[in-house]
Amino acid sequence: MRKQLPKDFLLGGATAAYQAEGATNVDGKGAVAWDQFLADNYWFKADPASDFYHQYPMDLALCEEFGVQALRISIAWSRIFPLGKGEVNPKGVDFYHRLFTECRKRGVEPFVTLHHFDTPEALHSQGDFLNRETIDHFVDYATFCFQEFSEVTYWTTFNEIGPIGDGQYLIGKFPPGIQYNLAKLFQSHHNMMVAHARAVLQYKQAGHPGQIGVVHALPTKYPYDPSNPEDVRAAELEDIIHNKFILDATYLGHYSPGTWEGVQELLDLHGGQVEILPADFEILEAAKDLNDFLGINYYMSDWMQAYDGETAIVHNGTGQKGSSSYQIRGVGRRQAPESIPKTDWDWIIYPQGLYDQIMRVMRDYPNYKKIYITENGLGYKDELRDDTVQDGYRIDYIRQHLAVVADAIADGAQVKGYFLWSLMDVFSWSNGYDKRYGLFYVDFETQQRYPKQSAYWYQQLSKERWID
Ligand code: BGP
């Protein structure tokens, strides 16, 4: 069935500073924890990545040509404040002014994220957001950017507070590589949500005319056997860890009794505590109705079975299908029905999960104002042939997800745009360069861009707005 996207629905692309820019060590940029962590743990590094630091005029020209109306970009905090605080680096400031000017020249709306996984090393080594001083430094950095980059209309505080806690303290695939520590995970979630709320308050109190929001990754969690109460509970607990805790903080300004009960249940079992100050709730409460938009990153859903054995998580970073496993004592284990398709990295492809997640936000958080799908896309080992990639599989993936977005809009959801991850191929944090997502294939040696078939399809979509 043909479905139409509204005329004012933005079709965009997404990038992130550390995954696209390269130039990790030039023009005064400060180190980030990833620099050393990649060197110690992975077979790839973040240089030159897609060399966006130098190639951005070409990428923005491609946006214009292929109907990409908006672009998610993040500012590298350590380009502006090499030590995360203190002295400003003018070359970093200048780079982002030039980048935003180029966006305007090409008619591309920049959606700018302040933090996309890349806390400066000087602060990361002091505990990152587990250290409350980082909250203050983040708010200072945000305040500086709001004033300096007045050409930006759309601001996002954080990209994916959930996966940061998850990657840093549960799976251990992000620096500092700690595993199975749920207390640290919730503390990180909480402190980052306070930092978000303080930045929003700052933005609104200063009277800036643009819009501000936060981007959450929201994987939908289903019970493997819906008639089994233990599987139902496993799905609920997984949902609290990844989604509900941060959504409550964003839109309720507190943790609902059900959420808090789940957190307590998990802390009783796994040990540790979460420190929450009464003033934190005043801040969350004051900011909860001021979010102009919610960004949803959606890639996958999960099915959960009850599980009481030892915690063991294996991350599939190489694209060897079936090599991952995830089981947490007292939470559950991931076990999807056989019939549901997965990528080579074991990410479950389930567009319905995006629809269900949007509806859940509408139902449980009616004070949300509007939603952008700020990331969605398919990681694949693309092959370049005759200067293009025949990525019908990606077109299919995007089409299916946009179709449920159109359904959600028809059912009353305020969804205003979709940003494909990623604009061009970039590097993937814990999977390297073989996992490609872009509309444009990047030869990482020559930095040449090649439009994939999906780019031509997206161009057409941007003109016609029909999904077949
Ligand atoms: C999101 C991140 C992106 C991007 C994407 C794809 O979680 O916001 O930065 O990396 O996922 O994930 P991956 O690179 O692990 O395949």
CSV table of C-alpha atoms and ligand atoms in Angstrom, one decimal:
chain,number,residue,atom,x,y,z
A,1,MET,CA,0.0,0.0,0.0
A,2,ARG,CA,1.3,3.5,-0.8
A,3,LYS,CA,1.8,5.8,2.1
A,4,GLN,CA,2.5,9.5,2.0
A,5,LEU,CA,4.8,11.5,4.3
A,6,PRO,CA,3.6,15.0,5.2
A,7,LYS,CA,5.1,17.9,3.2
A,8,ASP,CA,6.8,19.4,6.2
A,9,PHE,CA,8.3,16.1,7.3
A,10,LEU,CA,12.1,16.5,7.3
A,11,LEU,CA,14.2,13.9,5.6
A,12,GLY,CA,17.7,14.0,7.0
A,13,GLY,CA,20.9,12.2,7.5
A,14,ALA,CA,22.9,11.7,10.7
A,15,THR,CA,26.6,11.8,11.6
A,16,ALA,CA,28.6,12.2,14.8
A,17,ALA,CA,31.8,14.1,15.3
A,18,TYR,CA,34.1,11.3,16.4
A,19,GLN,CA,32.8,8.9,13.9
A,20,ALA,CA,33.0,11.2,10.9
A,21,GLU,CA,35.5,14.0,11.4
A,22,GLY,CA,38.8,12.2,11.8
A,23,ALA,CA,41.5,14.9,12.6
A,24,THR,CA,41.5,13.7,16.2
A,25,ASN,CA,44.7,15.4,17.0
A,26,VAL,CA,44.8,18.6,15.0
A,27,ASP,CA,44.1,22.3,15.5
A,28,GLY,CA,44.3,22.0,19.3
A,29,LYS,CA,41.7,19.2,19.8
A,30,GLY,CA,41.9,17.6,23.2
A,31,ALA,CA,42.1,13.9,23.7
A,32,VAL,CA,39.0,11.8,24.3
A,33,ALA,CA,38.9,8.5,26.2
A,34,TRP,CA,38.1,6.7,22.9
A,35,ASP,CA,41.6,7.5,21.5
A,36,GLN,CA,43.4,5.2,23.9
A,37,PHE,CA,40.5,2.8,24.3
A,38,LEU,CA,40.5,2.0,20.6
A,39,ALA,CA,44.2,1.6,20.5
A,40,ASP,CA,44.1,-0.8,23.5
A,41,ASN,CA,41.0,-2.8,22.6
A,42,TYR,CA,40.1,-2.7,18.9
A,43,TRP,CA,41.7,-3.3,15.5
A,44,PHE,CA,40.8,0.2,14.1
A,45,LYS,CA,41.1,3.8,15.0
A,46,ALA,CA,39.2,7.0,14.5
A,47,ASP,CA,41.6,8.5,12.0
A,48,PRO,CA,41.0,9.5,9.3
A,49,ALA,CA,37.4,8.1,9.5
A,50,SER,CA,35.4,10.0,6.8
A,51,ASP,CA,37.7,13.0,7.2
A,52,PHE,CA,34.6,15.2,7.6
A,53,TYR,CA,36.8,17.8,9.2
A,54,HIS,CA,38.1,18.6,5.7
A,55,GLN,CA,35.5,17.0,3.4
A,56,TYR,CA,32.4,18.6,4.9
A,57,PRO,CA,31.9,20.9,1.9
A,58,MET,CA,31.6,17.9,-0.4
A,59,ASP,CA,29.3,16.1,2.0
A,60,LEU,CA,27.0,19.1,2.3
A,61,ALA,CA,27.0,19.5,-1.5
A,62,LEU,CA,25.8,15.8,-1.7
A,63,CYS,CA,23.1,16.6,0.8
A,64,GLU,CA,21.8,19.4,-1.4
A,65,GLU,CA,22.0,17.3,-4.5
A,66,PHE,CA,20.3,14.2,-3.0
A,67,GLY,CA,17.5,16.0,-1.2
A,68,VAL,CA,18.8,15.5,2.4
A,69,GLN,CA,17.2,18.4,4.0
A,70,ALA,CA,18.7,18.3,7.5
A,71,LEU,CA,21.8,16.9,9.0
A,72,ARG,CA,22.6,15.7,12.5
A,73,ILE,CA,26.1,16.9,13.4
A,74,SER,CA,27.7,16.8,16.8
A,75,ILE,CA,30.2,19.2,18.3
A,76,ALA,CA,33.3,17.6,19.7
A,77,TRP,CA,33.5,19.0,23.2
A,78,SER,CA,37.3,18.7,23.2
A,79,ARG,CA,37.7,20.8,20.1
A,80,ILE,CA,36.0,23.7,22.0
A,81,PHE,CA,37.4,23.0,25.4
A,82,PRO,CA,40.4,20.7,25.0
A,83,LEU,CA,40.4,19.9,28.7
A,84,GLY,CA,36.6,19.9,29.0
A,85,LYS,CA,36.7,23.2,30.8
A,86,GLY,CA,38.7,26.3,31.2
A,87,GLU,CA,40.4,27.8,28.1
A,88,VAL,CA,38.5,27.9,24.8
A,89,ASN,CA,40.3,26.7,21.6
A,90,PRO,CA,39.5,29.3,18.9
A,91,LYS,CA,40.3,26.9,16.0
A,92,GLY,CA,37.7,24.5,17.2
A,93,VAL,CA,35.1,27.3,17.4
A,94,ASP,CA,36.0,28.5,14.0
A,95,PHE,CA,35.6,25.0,12.5
A,96,TYR,CA,32.0,24.7,13.6
A,97,HIS,CA,31.2,28.3,12.4
A,98,ARG,CA,32.5,27.3,9.0
A,99,LEU,CA,30.6,24.1,9.1
A,100,PHE,CA,27.2,25.7,10.0
A,101,THR,CA,27.8,28.4,7.4
A,102,GLU,CA,28.2,25.7,4.8
A,103,CYS,CA,25.0,24.0,5.9
A,104,ARG,CA,23.1,27.3,5.4
A,105,LYS,CA,24.8,27.7,2.0
A,106,ARG,CA,23.5,24.3,0.9
A,107,GLY,CA,20.0,24.8,2.5
A,108,VAL,CA,20.6,22.0,5.0
A,109,GLU,CA,19.3,22.4,8.5
A,110,PRO,CA,21.9,21.5,11.1
A,111,PHE,CA,20.6,19.5,14.1
A,112,VAL,CA,23.4,19.9,16.6
A,113,THR,CA,24.3,17.5,19.4
A,114,LEU,CA,26.5,18.6,22.2
A,115,HIS,CA,27.7,15.2,23.4
A,116,HIS,CA,27.8,12.1,21.2
A,117,PHE,CA,29.8,9.6,23.4
A,118,ASP,CA,32.9,11.8,23.4
A,119,THR,CA,33.6,13.3,26.8
A,120,PRO,CA,37.1,14.9,26.9
A,121,GLU,CA,39.6,12.5,28.4
A,122,ALA,CA,40.5,15.0,31.1
A,123,LEU,CA,37.0,14.7,32.5
A,124,HIS,CA,36.4,11.0,31.5
A,125,SER,CA,39.5,10.0,33.6
A,126,GLN,CA,37.9,11.7,36.6
A,127,GLY,CA,34.8,9.4,36.4
A,128,ASP,CA,33.0,10.9,33.5
A,129,PHE,CA,29.4,11.6,34.4
A,130,LEU,CA,29.6,9.5,37.6
A,131,ASN,CA,31.5,12.5,38.9
A,132,ARG,CA,29.1,15.3,39.6
A,133,GLU,CA,31.6,17.9,38.6
A,134,THR,CA,31.3,16.8,35.0
A,135,ILE,CA,27.7,17.9,35.1
A,136,ASP,CA,28.8,21.5,35.9
A,137,HIS,CA,31.5,21.4,33.2
A,138,PHE,CA,28.9,20.1,30.7
A,139,VAL,CA,26.5,22.9,31.5
A,140,ASP,CA,29.3,25.5,31.1
A,141,TYR,CA,30.2,24.0,27.7
A,142,ALA,CA,26.5,24.0,26.6
A,143,THR,CA,26.1,27.6,27.8
A,144,PHE,CA,29.1,28.6,25.8
A,145,CYS,CA,27.8,26.9,22.6
A,146,PHE,CA,24.3,28.3,22.9
A,147,GLN,CA,25.7,31.8,23.0
A,148,GLU,CA,28.5,31.3,20.5
A,149,PHE,CA,26.6,29.4,17.8
A,150,SER,CA,23.6,31.5,17.5
A,151,GLU,CA,23.2,30.3,13.9
A,152,VAL,CA,22.0,26.9,15.2
A,153,THR,CA,18.2,26.5,15.7
A,154,TYR,CA,18.0,22.8,16.8
A,155,TRP,CA,20.0,21.7,19.8
A,156,THR,CA,20.3,18.2,21.3
A,157,THR,CA,22.0,17.9,24.7
A,158,PHE,CA,23.0,14.2,24.6
A,159,ASN,CA,23.0,11.4,22.2
A,160,GLU,CA,21.9,8.1,23.8
A,161,ILE,CA,22.3,8.4,27.5
A,162,GLY,CA,21.0,4.8,27.7
A,163,PRO,CA,23.7,3.1,25.5
A,164,ILE,CA,26.4,5.2,27.2
A,165,GLY,CA,25.6,3.6,30.6
A,166,ASP,CA,25.1,0.3,28.8
A,167,GLY,CA,28.4,0.5,26.8
A,168,GLN,CA,30.5,1.9,29.7
A,169,TYR,CA,29.2,-0.1,32.7
A,170,LEU,CA,27.2,-3.1,31.6
A,171,ILE,CA,28.7,-4.5,28.3
A,172,GLY,CA,32.0,-2.8,28.7
A,173,LYS,CA,32.5,-2.1,25.0
A,174,PHE,CA,32.9,1.6,25.6
A,175,PRO,CA,35.6,3.3,27.8
A,176,PRO,CA,36.3,2.7,30.7
A,177,GLY,CA,35.2,-0.9,29.8
A,178,ILE,CA,33.5,-1.8,33.1
A,179,GLN,CA,31.1,-4.8,33.0
A,180,TYR,CA,28.0,-5.9,34.7
A,181,ASN,CA,27.7,-2.9,37.1
A,182,LEU,CA,24.1,-1.9,37.2
A,183,ALA,CA,24.6,0.7,40.0
A,184,LYS,CA,27.1,2.6,37.9
A,185,LEU,CA,24.8,2.3,34.9
A,186,PHE,CA,21.8,3.9,36.7
A,187,GLN,CA,24.1,6.5,38.3
A,188,SER,CA,25.4,7.5,34.9
A,189,HIS,CA,21.8,7.6,33.4
A,190,HIS,CA,20.7,9.8,36.3
A,191,ASN,CA,23.6,12.2,36.4
A,192,MET,CA,23.4,12.7,32.6
A,193,MET,CA,19.7,13.3,32.8
A,194,VAL,CA,20.3,16.0,35.5
A,195,ALA,CA,23.0,17.5,33.1
A,196,HIS,CA,20.4,17.5,30.3
A,197,ALA,CA,17.7,19.2,32.4
A,198,ARG,CA,20.2,21.8,33.6
A,199,ALA,CA,21.2,22.6,30.0
A,200,VAL,CA,17.6,22.9,29.0
A,201,LEU,CA,16.8,25.2,31.8
A,202,GLN,CA,19.9,27.3,30.9
A,203,TYR,CA,18.8,27.5,27.3
A,204,LYS,CA,15.2,28.5,28.1
A,205,GLN,CA,16.2,31.0,30.9
A,206,ALA,CA,18.6,32.7,28.5
A,207,GLY,CA,15.7,33.2,26.1
A,208,HIS,CA,17.4,31.6,23.0
A,209,PRO,CA,14.9,31.5,20.2
A,210,GLY,CA,15.6,27.9,18.9
A,211,GLN,CA,14.6,24.5,20.1
A,212,ILE,CA,16.2,22.0,22.4
A,213,GLY,CA,15.7,18.3,23.1
A,214,VAL,CA,17.4,15.0,23.8
A,215,VAL,CA,18.1,11.9,21.8
A,216,HIS,CA,17.3,8.6,23.4
A,217,ALA,CA,17.9,5.1,21.9
A,218,LEU,CA,14.6,3.2,22.5
A,219,PRO,CA,14.8,-0.5,21.7
A,220,THR,CA,11.4,-2.0,22.3
A,221,LYS,CA,11.4,-5.0,24.7
A,222,TYR,CA,8.9,-7.8,24.3
A,223,PRO,CA,8.4,-11.0,26.5
A,224,TYR,CA,9.4,-14.1,24.6
A,225,ASP,CA,6.3,-15.8,25.9
A,226,PRO,CA,3.6,-13.2,26.7
A,227,SER,CA,1.6,-15.7,28.7
A,228,ASN,CA,4.6,-16.4,31.1
A,229,PRO,CA,4.6,-13.7,33.9
A,230,GLU,CA,8.4,-14.2,34.4
A,231,ASP,CA,9.1,-13.4,30.8
A,232,VAL,CA,6.8,-10.4,31.1
A,233,ARG,CA,8.8,-9.2,34.1
A,234,ALA,CA,12.1,-9.8,32.2
A,235,ALA,CA,10.9,-7.5,29.4
A,236,GLU,CA,9.8,-4.9,32.0
A,237,LEU,CA,13.2,-4.9,33.8
A,238,GLU,CA,15.1,-4.6,30.5
A,239,ASP,CA,12.8,-1.8,29.5
A,240,ILE,CA,13.6,0.0,32.8
A,241,ILE,CA,17.3,-0.3,32.2
A,242,HIS,CA,17.3,0.9,28.6
A,243,ASN,CA,14.2,3.1,28.2
A,244,LYS,CA,11.9,3.8,31.1
A,245,PHE,CA,14.3,5.2,33.6
A,246,ILE,CA,15.5,7.9,31.2
A,247,LEU,CA,12.1,8.6,29.7
A,248,ASP,CA,10.7,9.1,33.3
A,249,ALA,CA,13.5,11.5,34.1
A,250,THR,CA,12.9,13.4,30.8
A,251,TYR,CA,9.1,13.7,30.9
A,252,LEU,CA,7.9,13.0,34.4
A,253,GLY,CA,10.7,14.8,36.3
A,254,HIS,CA,10.9,11.8,38.7
A,255,TYR,CA,11.0,8.0,38.6
A,256,SER,CA,7.6,6.5,38.7
A,257,PRO,CA,7.0,4.0,41.5
A,258,GLY,CA,7.1,1.1,39.1
A,259,THR,CA,10.4,2.2,37.7
A,260,TRP,CA,12.0,2.8,41.0
A,261,GLU,CA,10.8,-0.6,42.3
A,262,GLY,CA,12.5,-2.2,39.4
A,263,VAL,CA,15.7,-0.3,40.0
A,264,GLN,CA,15.7,-1.3,43.7
A,265,GLU,CA,15.0,-5.0,42.8
A,266,LEU,CA,18.1,-4.9,40.5
A,267,LEU,CA,20.3,-3.1,43.0
A,268,ASP,CA,19.3,-5.6,45.8
A,269,LEU,CA,20.4,-8.4,43.6
A,270,HIS,CA,23.5,-6.9,42.0
A,271,GLY,CA,24.6,-4.6,44.8
A,272,GLY,CA,25.5,-0.9,44.9
A,273,GLN,CA,23.4,2.2,45.3
A,274,VAL,CA,22.4,5.2,43.3
A,275,GLU,CA,22.9,8.6,44.8
A,276,ILE,CA,20.0,10.9,44.1
A,277,LEU,CA,19.9,14.4,45.7
A,278,PRO,CA,16.5,16.0,46.5
A,279,ALA,CA,17.7,19.0,44.4
A,280,ASP,CA,18.0,16.7,41.4
A,281,PHE,CA,14.3,16.2,41.3
A,282,GLU,CA,13.7,19.9,41.5
A,283,ILE,CA,15.8,20.3,38.4
A,284,LEU,CA,14.2,17.4,36.5
A,285,GLU,CA,10.8,18.6,37.5
A,286,ALA,CA,11.5,22.2,36.3
A,287,ALA,CA,12.7,21.0,32.9
A,288,LYS,CA,10.2,18.2,32.1
A,289,ASP,CA,7.8,20.3,30.1
A,290,LEU,CA,10.5,22.4,28.3
A,291,ASN,CA,11.8,19.8,25.9
A,292,ASP,CA,10.8,21.0,22.5
A,293,PHE,CA,11.4,17.6,20.9
A,294,LEU,CA,12.4,14.0,21.6
A,295,GLY,CA,14.8,12.3,19.3
A,296,ILE,CA,14.3,8.6,19.0
A,297,ASN,CA,17.1,6.4,17.7
A,298,TYR,CA,15.6,3.1,16.8
A,299,TYR,CA,17.4,0.1,15.3
A,300,MET,CA,16.0,-3.0,17.0
A,301,SER,CA,13.8,-4.7,19.4
A,302,ASP,CA,14.5,-7.5,21.8
A,303,TRP,CA,12.6,-10.5,23.1
A,304,MET,CA,13.3,-11.5,26.7
A,305,GLN,CA,13.1,-14.7,28.7
A,306,ALA,CA,13.5,-14.9,32.5
A,307,TYR,CA,17.0,-15.9,33.5
A,308,ASP,CA,18.6,-16.5,36.9
A,309,GLY,CA,22.1,-17.9,36.0
A,310,GLU,CA,25.4,-16.0,35.9
A,311,THR,CA,25.5,-12.7,34.0
A,312,ALA,CA,27.4,-13.1,30.7
A,313,ILE,CA,27.3,-10.7,27.7
A,314,VAL,CA,29.2,-11.3,24.5
A,315,HIS,CA,29.3,-8.4,22.1
A,316,ASN,CA,29.4,-9.2,18.3
A,317,GLY,CA,31.7,-6.6,17.0
A,318,THR,CA,32.8,-8.4,13.8
A,319,GLY,CA,29.6,-9.2,12.1
A,320,GLN,CA,29.8,-12.9,12.6
A,321,LYS,CA,26.1,-13.7,12.8
A,322,GLY,CA,25.0,-15.6,15.9
A,323,SER,CA,28.1,-14.8,17.9
A,324,SER,CA,26.5,-12.5,20.5
A,325,SER,CA,24.7,-13.4,23.7
A,326,TYR,CA,23.1,-11.4,26.5
A,327,GLN,CA,22.0,-12.7,29.8
A,328,ILE,CA,21.8,-10.8,33.1
A,329,ARG,CA,21.0,-12.5,36.4
A,330,GLY,CA,17.6,-11.6,37.6
A,331,VAL,CA,16.8,-9.5,34.6
A,332,GLY,CA,16.6,-12.0,31.7
A,333,ARG,CA,18.2,-13.2,28.5
A,334,ARG,CA,17.6,-12.1,25.0
A,335,GLN,CA,16.1,-14.8,22.9
A,336,ALA,CA,14.2,-13.8,19.7
A,337,PRO,CA,11.7,-15.9,17.8
A,338,GLU,CA,13.5,-17.8,15.0
A,339,SER,CA,11.4,-16.2,12.3
A,340,ILE,CA,12.5,-12.6,13.0
A,341,PRO,CA,15.3,-11.4,10.7
A,342,LYS,CA,18.7,-10.1,12.1
A,343,THR,CA,21.7,-8.3,10.7
A,344,ASP,CA,25.1,-9.9,10.7
A,345,TRP,CA,25.7,-8.1,14.0
A,346,ASP,CA,22.6,-9.8,15.5
A,347,TRP,CA,20.5,-6.7,15.5
A,348,ILE,CA,16.9,-7.7,15.2
A,349,ILE,CA,15.0,-6.1,12.4
A,350,TYR,CA,11.5,-5.3,13.5
A,351,PRO,CA,9.9,-2.1,12.2
A,352,GLN,CA,6.7,-2.7,14.3
A,353,GLY,CA,8.9,-2.0,17.4
A,354,LEU,CA,9.4,1.6,16.2
A,355,TYR,CA,5.6,2.0,15.9
A,356,ASP,CA,5.0,0.5,19.3
A,357,GLN,CA,7.7,2.7,20.9
A,358,ILE,CA,6.3,5.9,19.4
A,359,MET,CA,2.8,5.0,20.7
A,360,ARG,CA,4.3,4.3,24.1
A,361,VAL,CA,5.8,7.8,24.3
A,362,MET,CA,2.4,9.2,23.3
A,363,ARG,CA,0.5,7.2,25.9
A,364,ASP,CA,2.9,7.4,28.8
A,365,TYR,CA,4.4,10.8,28.3
A,366,PRO,CA,1.6,13.0,26.9
A,367,ASN,CA,3.7,16.2,27.6
A,368,TYR,CA,6.1,15.2,24.7
A,369,LYS,CA,5.7,17.9,22.1
A,370,LYS,CA,7.1,16.3,18.9
A,371,ILE,CA,9.4,13.5,17.9
A,372,TYR,CA,12.1,13.2,15.3
A,373,ILE,CA,13.4,9.8,14.4
A,374,THR,CA,17.0,10.9,14.9
A,375,GLU,CA,18.6,7.6,13.8
A,376,ASN,CA,17.6,4.5,12.0
A,377,GLY,CA,19.5,2.5,9.4
A,378,LEU,CA,21.0,-0.8,8.4
A,379,GLY,CA,24.6,-1.8,9.0
A,380,TYR,CA,25.9,-4.0,6.2
A,381,LYS,CA,29.1,-5.2,4.6
A,382,ASP,CA,28.5,-3.2,1.5
A,383,GLU,CA,30.4,-3.9,-1.7
A,384,LEU,CA,31.4,-1.3,-4.2
A,385,ARG,CA,30.9,-2.4,-7.8
A,386,ASP,CA,30.9,-0.1,-10.8
A,387,ASP,CA,31.2,2.9,-8.5
A,388,THR,CA,28.0,2.2,-6.6
A,389,VAL,CA,26.5,-0.2,-4.1
A,390,GLN,CA,23.3,-2.2,-5.0
A,391,ASP,CA,21.9,-1.9,-1.5
A,392,GLY,CA,18.2,-2.8,-2.1
A,393,TYR,CA,18.3,-4.5,1.4
A,394,ARG,CA,18.9,-1.0,2.9
A,395,ILE,CA,16.1,0.6,0.8
A,396,ASP,CA,13.8,-2.1,2.0
A,397,TYR,CA,14.8,-1.5,5.6
A,398,ILE,CA,14.3,2.3,5.4
A,399,ARG,CA,11.0,1.8,3.5
A,400,GLN,CA,9.6,-0.5,6.2
A,401,HIS,CA,10.6,1.8,9.0
A,402,LEU,CA,9.2,4.9,7.3
A,403,ALA,CA,6.0,3.0,6.6
A,404,VAL,CA,5.3,2.6,10.3
A,405,VAL,CA,6.3,6.2,11.0
A,406,ALA,CA,3.6,7.2,8.5
A,407,ASP,CA,1.2,4.9,10.3
A,408,ALA,CA,2.1,6.5,13.7
A,409,ILE,CA,1.5,9.9,12.2
A,410,ALA,CA,-1.9,8.8,10.9
A,411,ASP,CA,-2.6,7.5,14.4
A,412,GLY,CA,-2.0,10.9,15.9
A,413,ALA,CA,1.7,11.0,16.7
A,414,GLN,CA,3.6,14.2,16.2
A,415,VAL,CA,6.6,12.8,14.3
A,416,LYS,CA,8.2,15.5,12.3
A,417,GLY,CA,11.2,14.0,10.6
A,418,TYR,CA,13.5,11.1,10.0
A,419,PHE,CA,17.3,11.1,10.0
A,420,LEU,CA,19.0,8.1,8.3
A,421,TRP,CA,22.1,6.8,10.1
A,422,SER,CA,24.3,7.6,8.4
A,423,LEU,CA,24.7,10.2,5.7
A,424,MET,CA,28.0,8.7,4.5
A,425,ASP,CA,29.8,5.7,5.8
A,426,VAL,CA,31.5,6.4,9.1
A,427,PHE,CA,33.3,4.2,11.6
A,428,SER,CA,31.3,2.2,14.1
A,429,TRP,CA,32.3,2.6,17.7
A,430,SER,CA,32.8,-1.1,18.6
A,431,ASN,CA,32.6,-2.6,15.1
A,432,GLY,CA,35.0,-0.7,12.9
A,433,TYR,CA,34.8,0.2,9.3
A,434,ASP,CA,33.2,-2.9,7.8
A,435,LYS,CA,29.8,-2.1,9.2
A,436,ARG,CA,28.6,0.5,6.7
A,437,TYR,CA,25.3,2.5,7.0
A,438,GLY,CA,25.7,5.4,4.6
A,439,LEU,CA,23.8,6.7,1.6
A,440,PHE,CA,27.3,7.4,0.3
A,441,TYR,CA,30.0,4.7,0.2
A,442,VAL,CA,33.3,6.1,1.4
A,443,ASP,CA,36.6,4.8,0.2
A,444,PHE,CA,38.4,5.5,3.5
A,445,GLU,CA,41.8,5.6,1.7
A,446,THR,CA,41.0,8.2,-1.0
A,447,GLN,CA,38.0,9.8,0.8
A,448,GLN,CA,36.0,9.5,-2.4
A,449,ARG,CA,32.2,9.3,-2.0
A,450,TYR,CA,30.1,7.1,-4.2
A,451,PRO,CA,26.2,7.4,-4.1
A,452,LYS,CA,24.7,4.0,-3.3
A,453,GLN,CA,21.3,3.0,-4.8
A,454,SER,CA,19.7,4.0,-1.6
A,455,ALA,CA,21.0,7.6,-2.2
A,456,TYR,CA,19.1,7.7,-5.5
A,457,TRP,CA,16.0,6.2,-3.8
A,458,TYR,CA,16.2,8.8,-1.0
A,459,GLN,CA,16.5,11.6,-3.5
A,460,GLN,CA,13.3,10.4,-5.1
A,461,LEU,CA,11.6,10.0,-1.8
A,462,SER,CA,12.6,13.5,-0.8
A,463,LYS,CA,10.9,14.9,-3.9
A,464,GLU,CA,7.8,12.7,-4.0
A,465,ARG,CA,7.2,11.7,-0.4
A,466,TRP,CA,5.6,8.4,-1.3
A,467,ILE,CA,6.5,5.2,0.3
A,468,ASP,CA,5.6,2.2,-1.8
B,1,BGP,C1,23.9,4.6,17.7
B,1,BGP,C2,24.9,5.7,17.8
B,1,BGP,C3,25.6,6.0,16.5
B,1,BGP,C4,25.9,4.8,15.6
B,1,BGP,C5,24.7,3.9,15.6
B,1,BGP,C6,25.0,2.5,14.9
B,1,BGP,O1,23.8,3.9,18.9
B,1,BGP,O2,24.3,6.9,18.2
B,1,BGP,O3,26.7,6.8,16.9
B,1,BGP,O4,27.1,4.3,15.9
B,1,BGP,O5,24.2,3.6,16.8
B,1,BGP,O6,25.6,1.7,15.8
B,1,BGP,P1,26.9,0.8,15.5
B,1,BGP,O7,27.9,1.8,15.1
B,1,BGP,O8,27.3,0.2,16.8
B,1,BGP,O9,26.5,-0.1,14.5
